[in-house]
Coordinates of C-alpha atoms in Angstrom, one line a residue:
M1 CA -42.1 19.1 46.7
D2 CA -43.2 22.8 46.6
F3 CA -42.9 25.2 43.7
S4 CA -39.6 26.9 44.8
E5 CA -37.9 23.5 45.1
M6 CA -39.1 22.5 41.7
F7 CA -38.0 25.8 40.2
F8 CA -34.5 25.8 41.6
G9 CA -34.2 22.1 40.8
A10 CA -35.1 22.8 37.2
L11 CA -32.4 25.5 37.1
T12 CA -29.8 23.0 38.4
L13 CA -31.0 20.5 35.9
I14 CA -30.6 23.0 33.0
G15 CA -27.2 24.0 34.3
G16 CA -26.1 20.4 34.6
L17 CA -27.4 19.7 31.1
A18 CA -25.5 22.7 29.7
L19 CA -22.3 21.5 31.4
F20 CA -22.8 18.0 30.2
L21 CA -23.3 19.0 26.5
Y22 CA -20.5 21.5 26.7
G23 CA -18.1 19.0 28.2
M24 CA -19.0 16.4 25.6
H25 CA -18.3 19.1 22.9
V26 CA -15.0 20.1 24.3
M27 CA -13.8 16.6 24.8
G28 CA -14.8 15.7 21.3
E29 CA -13.0 18.7 19.9
G30 CA -9.9 17.8 21.8
L31 CA -10.0 14.2 20.7
T32 CA -10.5 15.2 17.1
S33 CA -7.8 17.8 17.2
I34 CA -5.2 15.5 18.8
S35 CA -5.9 12.8 16.2
G36 CA -4.8 15.3 13.6
G37 CA -7.1 13.8 11.0
R38 CA -5.0 10.6 11.1
L39 CA -8.0 8.4 12.1
E40 CA -10.2 9.8 9.4
R41 CA -7.5 9.4 6.8
I42 CA -7.2 5.7 7.7
L43 CA -10.8 5.4 6.4
E44 CA -9.6 6.7 3.0
R45 CA -7.4 3.6 2.6
L46 CA -10.3 1.1 3.2
T47 CA -10.5 -2.1 1.3
D48 CA -13.7 -3.8 0.3
N49 CA -13.5 -6.1 3.3
P50 CA -16.7 -5.4 5.2
I51 CA -15.4 -6.7 8.5
K52 CA -12.4 -4.4 8.3
A53 CA -14.7 -1.5 7.5
V54 CA -16.8 -2.2 10.6
L55 CA -13.8 -2.5 12.8
L56 CA -12.3 0.7 11.5
G57 CA -15.6 2.6 11.9
A58 CA -15.9 1.3 15.5
G59 CA -12.3 2.2 16.3
V60 CA -12.5 5.7 14.9
T61 CA -15.8 6.4 16.6
A62 CA -14.6 5.0 20.0
V63 CA -11.6 7.4 19.9
I64 CA -13.3 10.6 18.7
Q65 CA -16.4 9.8 20.8
S66 CA -18.9 10.7 18.1
S67 CA -20.7 8.4 15.7
S68 CA -22.3 11.5 14.0
A69 CA -18.8 12.9 13.3
T70 CA -17.7 9.6 11.8
T71 CA -20.8 9.3 9.7
V72 CA -20.7 12.9 8.4
T73 CA -17.0 12.3 7.5
V74 CA -18.0 9.2 5.6
V75 CA -20.7 11.1 3.8
G76 CA -18.1 13.7 2.8
F77 CA -15.7 10.9 1.5
V78 CA -18.5 9.4 -0.6
N79 CA -19.5 12.8 -1.9
S80 CA -15.9 13.4 -2.9
G81 CA -15.5 10.0 -4.6
I82 CA -12.8 9.0 -2.2
M83 CA -14.9 6.2 -0.7
K84 CA -17.3 3.9 -2.5
L85 CA -20.8 3.5 -1.2
G86 CA -20.2 -0.2 -0.6
Q87 CA -17.3 0.6 1.7
A88 CA -19.3 3.3 3.6
V89 CA -21.9 0.7 4.7
G90 CA -19.5 -1.2 6.9
V91 CA -18.0 2.0 8.4
I92 CA -21.4 3.3 9.3
M93 CA -22.3 0.1 11.0
G94 CA -19.0 0.2 12.9
A95 CA -19.7 3.8 14.0
N96 CA -22.9 2.6 15.7
V97 CA -20.8 0.0 17.7
G98 CA -18.1 2.5 18.6
T99 CA -20.5 5.0 20.1
T100 CA -21.5 2.5 22.8
V101 CA -18.1 3.2 24.5
T102 CA -19.4 6.6 25.7
S103 CA -22.4 5.0 27.5
W104 CA -20.1 2.7 29.4
L105 CA -17.9 5.7 30.5
L106 CA -21.1 7.5 31.6
S107 CA -22.3 4.5 33.5
L108 CA -19.5 4.9 36.0
T109 CA -21.6 7.6 37.7
G110 CA -23.9 4.8 38.9
L111 CA -21.2 3.1 40.9
E112 CA -22.2 2.7 44.5
S113 CA -19.8 1.0 46.9
S114 CA -18.0 1.5 50.2
N115 CA -14.9 -0.2 48.8
F116 CA -12.0 2.3 48.5
F117 CA -10.8 1.1 45.1
L118 CA -14.3 0.9 43.6
R119 CA -15.0 4.4 44.9
L120 CA -11.9 5.6 43.1
L121 CA -13.6 4.5 39.8
K122 CA -16.5 6.8 40.5
P123 CA -16.2 10.0 38.4
S124 CA -16.8 12.3 41.4
S125 CA -13.5 10.8 42.8
F126 CA -11.1 11.3 39.9
T127 CA -12.7 14.1 37.8
P128 CA -11.5 16.9 40.1
V129 CA -7.9 15.7 39.5
M130 CA -8.5 15.5 35.8
A131 CA -10.1 19.0 35.8
M132 CA -7.0 20.5 37.6
V133 CA -4.5 18.7 35.3
G134 CA -6.5 19.8 32.3
I135 CA -6.6 23.4 33.3
I136 CA -2.9 23.4 34.1
L137 CA -2.2 22.0 30.6
I138 CA -4.5 24.5 28.9
M139 CA -3.0 27.5 30.7
G140 CA 0.6 26.5 30.9
A141 CA 1.4 24.1 28.1
K142 CA 3.6 25.5 25.3
T143 CA 2.6 23.0 22.6
E144 CA -0.8 22.8 20.9
K145 CA -0.9 19.0 21.4
R146 CA -0.6 19.3 25.2
R147 CA -3.2 22.0 25.3
D148 CA -5.5 19.6 23.4
I149 CA -4.8 16.9 26.0
G150 CA -5.8 19.4 28.6
G151 CA -9.0 20.2 26.7
I152 CA -9.8 16.5 26.7
L153 CA -9.3 16.1 30.4
A154 CA -11.1 19.3 31.3
G155 CA -14.0 18.4 28.9
F156 CA -14.4 15.0 30.4
A157 CA -14.4 16.5 33.9
V158 CA -17.0 19.1 32.9
L159 CA -19.1 16.4 31.3
M160 CA -19.0 14.3 34.4
F161 CA -19.7 17.3 36.7
G162 CA -22.7 18.0 34.5
M163 CA -23.9 14.4 34.8
E164 CA -23.6 14.5 38.6
A165 CA -25.5 17.8 38.7
M166 CA -28.3 16.5 36.6
S167 CA -28.5 13.3 38.7
D168 CA -28.8 15.3 41.9
A169 CA -31.4 17.6 40.3
V170 CA -33.7 14.7 39.1
K171 CA -33.5 12.6 42.2
P172 CA -36.2 14.6 44.0
L173 CA -38.5 14.2 41.0
A174 CA -39.0 10.6 42.0
D175 CA -41.7 11.8 44.5
V176 CA -43.5 14.0 41.9
P177 CA -46.5 12.1 40.6
E178 CA -46.7 14.2 37.4
F179 CA -43.1 13.3 36.5
T180 CA -43.6 9.6 37.1
G181 CA -46.8 9.8 35.1
I182 CA -44.9 11.2 32.1
L183 CA -42.3 8.4 32.4
T184 CA -45.1 5.8 32.5
M185 CA -46.4 7.1 29.2
F186 CA -43.1 6.3 27.5
S187 CA -43.5 2.6 28.4
N188 CA -45.7 2.6 25.3
P189 CA -43.2 1.3 22.7
F190 CA -44.2 3.7 19.9
L191 CA -44.2 6.8 22.2
G192 CA -41.0 5.8 23.8
M193 CA -39.3 5.3 20.5
L194 CA -40.6 8.6 19.2
A195 CA -39.4 10.4 22.4
G196 CA -35.9 8.9 22.0
A197 CA -35.7 9.9 18.3
V198 CA -36.8 13.5 18.9
L199 CA -34.5 14.0 21.9
T200 CA -31.5 12.7 19.9
A201 CA -32.4 14.7 16.8
V202 CA -32.5 17.9 19.0
V203 CA -29.2 17.4 20.8
Q204 CA -27.6 16.0 17.6
S205 CA -25.8 13.2 19.6
S206 CA -26.9 9.7 20.5
S207 CA -24.2 9.6 23.2
A208 CA -25.6 12.7 24.8
S209 CA -29.2 11.5 24.7
V210 CA -28.2 8.1 26.1
G211 CA -26.4 10.0 28.9
I212 CA -29.5 12.0 29.7
L213 CA -31.5 8.8 29.9
Q214 CA -28.9 7.4 32.3
V215 CA -29.3 10.5 34.4
L216 CA -33.1 10.0 34.6
C217 CA -32.3 6.5 36.0
A218 CA -31.1 8.2 39.1
T219 CA -34.8 8.8 40.1
G220 CA -35.3 5.0 40.3
K221 CA -38.5 5.5 38.3
V222 CA -37.2 4.6 34.9
S223 CA -38.0 0.9 34.4
Y224 CA -36.5 -1.2 31.6
S225 CA -39.9 -1.2 29.9
I226 CA -39.5 2.6 29.6
A227 CA -35.8 2.6 28.7
F228 CA -35.9 -0.1 26.0
P229 CA -38.1 1.8 23.4
I230 CA -36.4 5.1 24.1
I231 CA -32.9 3.6 23.3
M232 CA -34.3 2.2 20.1
G233 CA -35.6 5.6 19.1
Q234 CA -32.3 7.3 20.0
N235 CA -30.5 5.2 17.4
I236 CA -33.0 6.4 14.8
G237 CA -32.7 10.1 15.9
T238 CA -28.9 10.1 15.5
C239 CA -29.4 9.7 11.7
V240 CA -30.7 13.2 11.4
T241 CA -27.1 14.7 11.5
A242 CA -26.0 12.6 8.6
L243 CA -29.2 13.3 6.6
L244 CA -28.8 17.1 7.1
S245 CA -25.2 16.9 6.1
S246 CA -26.1 15.1 2.8
V247 CA -28.4 17.9 1.6
G248 CA -27.0 19.3 -1.6
A249 CA -24.4 16.5 -1.8
S250 CA -24.0 14.0 -4.6
R251 CA -26.3 11.0 -5.1
N252 CA -23.9 8.6 -3.5
A253 CA -23.5 10.9 -0.5
R254 CA -27.2 11.0 0.0
R255 CA -27.3 7.2 -0.4
A256 CA -24.7 6.9 2.4
A257 CA -26.8 8.9 4.8
L258 CA -29.8 6.8 3.9
V259 CA -27.9 3.6 4.6
H260 CA -27.3 5.0 8.1
L261 CA -31.0 5.6 8.4
Y262 CA -32.1 2.2 7.0
F263 CA -29.6 0.4 9.1
N264 CA -31.0 1.9 12.3
V265 CA -34.7 1.7 11.3
I266 CA -34.5 -1.9 10.1
G267 CA -32.4 -2.9 13.1
T268 CA -34.9 -1.2 15.5
A269 CA -37.9 -2.9 13.8
V270 CA -36.2 -6.3 13.9
F271 CA -35.2 -5.9 17.6
M272 CA -38.4 -4.5 18.8
T273 CA -40.4 -7.2 17.0
A274 CA -38.2 -10.0 18.3
F275 CA -38.1 -8.6 21.8
Y276 CA -41.8 -7.9 22.3
S277 CA -42.7 -11.2 20.6
L278 CA -40.5 -13.1 23.1
N279 CA -41.9 -11.0 25.9
A280 CA -45.4 -12.0 25.0
I281 CA -44.4 -15.6 25.5
L282 CA -41.8 -15.5 28.2
H283 CA -43.0 -12.4 30.2
F284 CA -39.6 -10.9 31.0
A285 CA -39.7 -10.0 34.8
F286 CA -36.8 -7.5 34.5
L287 CA -38.9 -5.1 32.5
D288 CA -40.6 -3.9 35.7
H289 CA -37.3 -3.4 37.5
A290 CA -35.7 0.1 37.8
A291 CA -33.0 0.6 35.1
G292 CA -29.5 1.7 36.1
A293 CA -26.9 3.6 34.1
A294 CA -25.0 0.3 33.5
G295 CA -28.2 -1.4 32.3
I296 CA -28.8 1.4 29.8
A297 CA -25.2 0.8 28.5
V298 CA -25.9 -2.9 28.2
I299 CA -29.1 -2.4 26.2
H300 CA -27.4 0.2 24.0
T301 CA -24.5 -2.1 23.3
C302 CA -26.6 -5.2 22.7
F303 CA -28.7 -3.4 20.2
N304 CA -25.8 -1.8 18.2
V305 CA -23.6 -4.9 18.2
G306 CA -26.6 -7.2 17.5
A307 CA -27.9 -5.1 14.7
T308 CA -24.5 -5.0 13.1
L309 CA -24.1 -8.8 13.3
V310 CA -27.6 -9.4 11.9
L311 CA -27.4 -6.8 9.1
L312 CA -23.8 -7.0 8.0
P313 CA -24.4 -10.1 5.8
F314 CA -27.1 -7.9 4.1
A315 CA -24.9 -4.9 3.6
R316 CA -25.3 -5.2 -0.2
W317 CA -29.1 -5.1 0.2
L318 CA -28.9 -1.9 2.3
E319 CA -26.8 -0.4 -0.5
K320 CA -29.3 -1.5 -3.2
L321 CA -32.2 -0.1 -1.1
A322 CA -30.4 3.3 -0.9
M323 CA -29.8 3.2 -4.6
L324 CA -33.5 2.4 -5.3
T325 CA -34.5 5.4 -3.1
V326 CA -32.0 7.8 -4.8
R327 CA -32.0 6.8 -8.4
D328 CA -29.6 7.7 -11.2
D329 CA -31.1 10.0 -13.9
G330 CA -27.9 10.4 -15.9
N331 CA -27.7 14.1 -15.4
E332 CA -25.2 14.3 -12.5
T333 CA -21.6 15.2 -13.4
K334 CA -18.7 14.7 -11.1
D335 CA -17.4 17.9 -9.4
E336 CA -13.7 18.0 -9.8
L337 CA -13.4 19.9 -6.5
A338 CA -15.9 17.8 -4.6
N339 CA -13.2 16.8 -2.1
L340 CA -13.1 20.4 -0.8
D341 CA -16.2 19.5 1.3
V342 CA -17.4 21.8 4.1
R343 CA -18.0 18.6 6.1
F344 CA -14.3 18.2 6.5
L345 CA -13.8 21.7 8.0
D346 CA -14.7 20.4 11.5
T347 CA -11.5 18.3 11.2
P348 CA -8.9 20.9 10.0
A349 CA -6.1 18.3 9.5
L350 CA -8.4 16.2 7.3
A351 CA -9.6 19.3 5.4
L352 CA -5.9 20.2 4.8
A353 CA -5.3 16.8 3.4
Q354 CA -8.1 17.3 0.9
C355 CA -6.5 20.6 -0.1
R356 CA -3.3 18.8 -0.6
R357 CA -5.1 16.3 -2.9
S358 CA -6.6 19.1 -5.0
A359 CA -3.2 20.9 -5.2
G360 CA -1.7 17.7 -6.4
E361 CA -4.3 17.4 -9.2
M362 CA -3.5 21.0 -10.0
A363 CA 0.2 20.3 -10.2
F364 CA -0.3 17.5 -12.7
L365 CA -2.5 19.7 -14.9
V366 CA 0.3 22.3 -14.9
Q367 CA 2.8 19.6 -15.8
K368 CA 0.5 18.5 -18.7
N369 CA 0.2 22.1 -19.9
I370 CA 4.0 22.7 -19.9
S371 CA 4.5 19.4 -21.8
T372 CA 1.9 20.5 -24.4
A373 CA 3.4 24.0 -24.7
L374 CA 7.0 22.7 -25.1
H375 CA 5.9 20.1 -27.7
A376 CA 4.1 22.9 -29.6
L377 CA 7.4 24.7 -30.2
T378 CA 8.4 21.9 -32.6
T379 CA 4.9 20.8 -33.8
Y380 CA 2.1 23.3 -33.3
R381 CA -1.5 22.2 -33.5
Q382 CA -4.6 24.3 -32.9
E383 CA -6.4 21.4 -31.0
D384 CA -3.5 21.2 -28.6
H385 CA -3.7 24.9 -28.0
A386 CA -7.4 24.7 -27.3
A387 CA -6.9 21.8 -24.9
L388 CA -4.2 23.7 -23.0
V389 CA -6.5 26.8 -22.6
E390 CA -9.2 24.6 -21.3
R391 CA -6.8 23.0 -18.7
E392 CA -5.6 26.5 -17.8
Q393 CA -9.1 27.5 -17.0
K394 CA -9.4 24.4 -14.8
I395 CA -6.1 25.3 -13.1
D396 CA -7.4 28.8 -12.3
R397 CA -10.6 27.2 -10.8
Y398 CA -8.4 24.9 -8.6
E399 CA -6.3 27.8 -7.5
E400 CA -9.3 30.0 -6.5
A401 CA -11.2 27.2 -4.9
V402 CA -8.3 25.7 -2.9
T403 CA -7.2 29.2 -1.7
D404 CA -10.7 30.0 -0.6
Y405 CA -11.0 26.6 1.2
M406 CA -7.7 27.1 3.0
H407 CA -8.8 30.5 4.2
K408 CA -11.8 28.8 5.8
I409 CA -9.4 26.2 7.4
A410 CA -7.2 29.1 8.7
G411 CA -10.2 30.3 10.7
R412 CA -10.3 27.0 12.6
S413 CA -8.1 25.9 15.5
L414 CA -4.9 24.5 13.9
L415 CA -1.9 22.7 15.3
E416 CA 1.4 24.5 14.6
E417 CA 2.4 21.8 12.2
D418 CA -0.8 22.1 10.2
S419 CA -0.5 25.9 10.2
Q420 CA 2.9 25.5 8.5
K421 CA 1.5 23.0 6.0
L422 CA -1.3 25.5 5.2
N423 CA 1.2 28.3 4.5
M424 CA 3.3 26.0 2.4
L425 CA 0.3 25.0 0.3
L426 CA -0.8 28.7 -0.2
Y427 CA 2.6 29.6 -1.6
C428 CA 3.0 26.5 -3.7
I429 CA -0.4 26.7 -5.5
R430 CA 0.3 30.3 -6.3
D431 CA 3.6 29.3 -8.0
F432 CA 1.9 26.4 -9.8
E433 CA -0.8 28.8 -11.1
R434 CA 1.9 31.1 -12.5
I435 CA 3.8 28.2 -14.2
G436 CA 0.4 27.5 -15.9
D437 CA 0.4 31.1 -17.0
H438 CA 3.8 30.8 -18.5
A439 CA 2.7 27.6 -20.4
C440 CA 0.0 29.8 -22.0
N441 CA 2.7 32.3 -23.0
I442 CA 4.9 29.6 -24.5
I443 CA 2.2 28.1 -26.6
E444 CA 1.2 31.6 -27.8
Q445 CA 4.8 32.0 -28.9
A446 CA 4.7 28.7 -30.6
E447 CA 1.5 29.7 -32.4
Q448 CA 3.2 33.0 -33.5
R449 CA 6.2 31.1 -34.8
D450 CA 4.1 28.7 -36.8
R451 CA 2.0 31.6 -38.2
K452 CA 4.9 33.8 -39.1
R453 CA 7.1 30.8 -40.1
I454 CA 10.1 31.9 -38.1
E455 CA 13.1 29.8 -38.9
L456 CA 16.0 29.3 -36.5
P457 CA 19.6 28.3 -37.3
K458 CA 20.5 24.6 -36.6
K459 CA 22.8 25.5 -33.7
T460 CA 20.1 27.7 -32.0
S461 CA 17.5 24.9 -32.5
E462 CA 19.9 22.4 -30.8
E463 CA 20.5 24.7 -27.9
L464 CA 16.7 25.3 -27.6
T465 CA 16.1 21.6 -27.6
Q466 CA 18.4 21.1 -24.7
Y467 CA 16.8 24.0 -22.8
I468 CA 13.3 22.6 -23.5
R469 CA 14.4 19.2 -22.1
E470 CA 15.7 20.7 -18.9
V471 CA 12.6 22.9 -18.4
Y472 CA 10.3 19.8 -18.9
K473 CA 12.5 17.9 -16.5
I474 CA 12.3 20.5 -13.7
V475 CA 8.5 20.9 -14.0
S476 CA 8.0 17.1 -14.0
I477 CA 10.2 16.6 -10.9
T478 CA 8.5 19.5 -9.1
A479 CA 5.0 18.1 -9.7
D480 CA 6.1 14.6 -8.8
F481 CA 7.9 15.5 -5.5
F482 CA 5.0 17.8 -4.5
V483 CA 2.5 15.0 -4.8
K484 CA 4.7 12.3 -3.3
E485 CA 6.2 14.7 -0.7
D486 CA 9.7 13.6 -1.6
E487 CA 12.3 15.9 0.0
G488 CA 15.2 14.3 -1.9
A489 CA 13.5 15.2 -5.3
A490 CA 12.8 18.7 -3.9
K491 CA 16.6 19.3 -3.4
E492 CA 17.2 18.0 -6.9
V493 CA 14.9 20.8 -8.2
E494 CA 17.1 23.4 -6.5
E495 CA 20.2 21.9 -8.2
L496 CA 18.5 21.7 -11.6
E497 CA 17.4 25.4 -11.4
D498 CA 21.1 26.3 -11.2
V499 CA 21.8 24.3 -14.4
I500 CA 18.9 26.1 -16.1
D501 CA 20.2 29.5 -15.0
R502 CA 23.5 28.7 -16.7
I503 CA 21.8 27.6 -19.9
N504 CA 19.6 30.7 -19.9
K505 CA 22.6 33.1 -19.5
Q506 CA 24.5 31.3 -22.3
M507 CA 21.3 31.3 -24.5
K508 CA 20.7 35.0 -24.1
K509 CA 24.4 35.8 -24.7
R510 CA 24.6 33.8 -27.9
N511 CA 21.2 35.1 -29.1
M512 CA 22.4 38.7 -28.7
K513 CA 25.6 37.9 -30.7
R514 CA 23.6 36.2 -33.5
M515 CA 21.2 39.2 -33.7
K516 CA 24.2 41.6 -34.0
K517 CA 25.8 39.5 -36.7
E518 CA 22.3 39.3 -38.4
K519 CA 22.5 35.5 -38.6
Y520 CA 18.7 35.4 -38.3
S521 CA 15.8 37.9 -38.4
P522 CA 15.0 40.3 -35.5
E523 CA 11.7 38.3 -35.1
A524 CA 13.6 35.1 -34.5
G525 CA 15.9 36.9 -32.0
I526 CA 12.9 38.3 -30.1
F527 CA 11.2 34.9 -30.2
V528 CA 14.3 33.2 -28.6
N529 CA 14.7 36.0 -26.0
E530 CA 11.0 35.9 -24.9
L531 CA 11.1 32.1 -24.8
S532 CA 14.2 32.2 -22.5
I533 CA 12.4 34.6 -20.2
N534 CA 9.4 32.3 -19.8
F535 CA 11.7 29.3 -19.4
E536 CA 13.7 31.0 -16.7
R537 CA 10.6 32.1 -14.8
V538 CA 9.1 28.6 -15.0
A539 CA 12.3 27.3 -13.4
D540 CA 12.2 30.1 -10.7
H541 CA 8.7 29.1 -9.7
C542 CA 9.7 25.5 -9.5
E543 CA 12.6 26.5 -7.2
N544 CA 10.1 28.6 -5.1
I545 CA 8.0 25.5 -4.6
A546 CA 11.0 23.4 -3.6
I547 CA 12.3 26.0 -1.1
C548 CA 8.8 26.5 0.4
F549 CA 8.2 22.7 0.6
L550 CA 11.5 22.1 2.3
G551 CA 11.0 25.2 4.6
G552 CA 7.5 24.1 5.6
G553 CA 5.9 27.4 4.4
D554 CA 8.0 29.7 6.5
L555 CA 9.7 31.3 3.5
E556 CA 8.3 34.0 1.3
T557 CA 8.6 33.1 -2.4
E558 CA 10.1 35.4 -5.0
E559 CA 7.7 37.5 -7.0
V560 CA 8.4 36.9 -10.7

């Protein structure tokens, strides 16, 4: 093989690798997008059942085709406090099992048969059709969902074309002594494991590195003695992604990433020790045979399934080992906005769900402040006022952080449905923040009334009590329907706002008459009038939230 052949072969190999990695990326993006975050949200509802956790982790990873994505999501859930560390252990184990599906798909490239039906299973036979269908959907589909399906098909086709290109490029290397010499070096278990770990850490995907190993099998020079330690190392290298994502995260998040590392390191140590001990006694003949793409998939699957079966009973020990590594020092405080984690931005629908969670917490803080402010109108206490101000500062932090996070989500590829939800949330949190501002105004009026000892006639007090009751009711229903996503309650808010409008008009009219007849002091009249204005605007903002919620974010809310 002369220099020019090696040079152009290397170019083909690089091009094939680029297509392979890009196809895997596009396919993964499409699968993640079409899942709409639903698969990841299933993980939030995990029980403490370890078997269920493993099955869920395997299922999610098999669908989105990335154990790294599943593990990073789990680290984010643990960092946010959504998932306990003990629950994360099972999911992480399951993710390792789920990633083996990719290696079986890639092993189809190794099919060799003259049988018509078997040839149809070979990727080179069906991927051209998939590519054409995918491109048609991407260019002609009117819905985002169909375009995502097109992306999945086209991505898989590109991935397989890249795989075929790499296979064709490496086949001539079988006759190059230098190349076979390098491969022979990796038959050393330690060097092979190190090579697998480094390759996976670089490409940030165990599926991709396993695919590259399957391509090298096309030379016929990769024996099972070479492949086995490399596969073991690949499982260790895939931990790098989760470890990097845990930098700067909470202690439990770092522990979750370490569980992933310990699982693979301990599993590798156990399997390599057992395998080479048995080989010393039984002298496995197959080790000298050339490995095929399907053989690589078998080893990869056996390791991950076997390691899970062996280590699942010791899940608690893995958790304790991670806790011993990252110890508590008593200084860490829970971040109230930890669920707005940058790790979720790669799954916009999931990130949007976390925004919804924070917006719900903000809504209940607003409800609490309105309750405190309204109660202060009859019984003012300085400590209640201070607590309200503290909550108002927290509400402002929520509004700023959630808005900033949603702007980041808006920069990602969103389904039309998710885009509408994002707009709805943006409008709603603005209105909730303004209701919080009115709560501050109301308690300041309560403080002023207490300080100046403003007295109101019995009839005015009774009317005010009814008004207070209706305002508290509309805010409570608004916060409740927003969190529970109850359309029926949202419609009730619109009806209640009409009731409050009538009460407000009557209140202002009677207040004006009483001021003219000097039935109470000007200060009392001003107090009632300003209070009515704040009550009316609180109700208006509640109605804005209801209208926006029912309209899906397409309506502009009223500026008040």
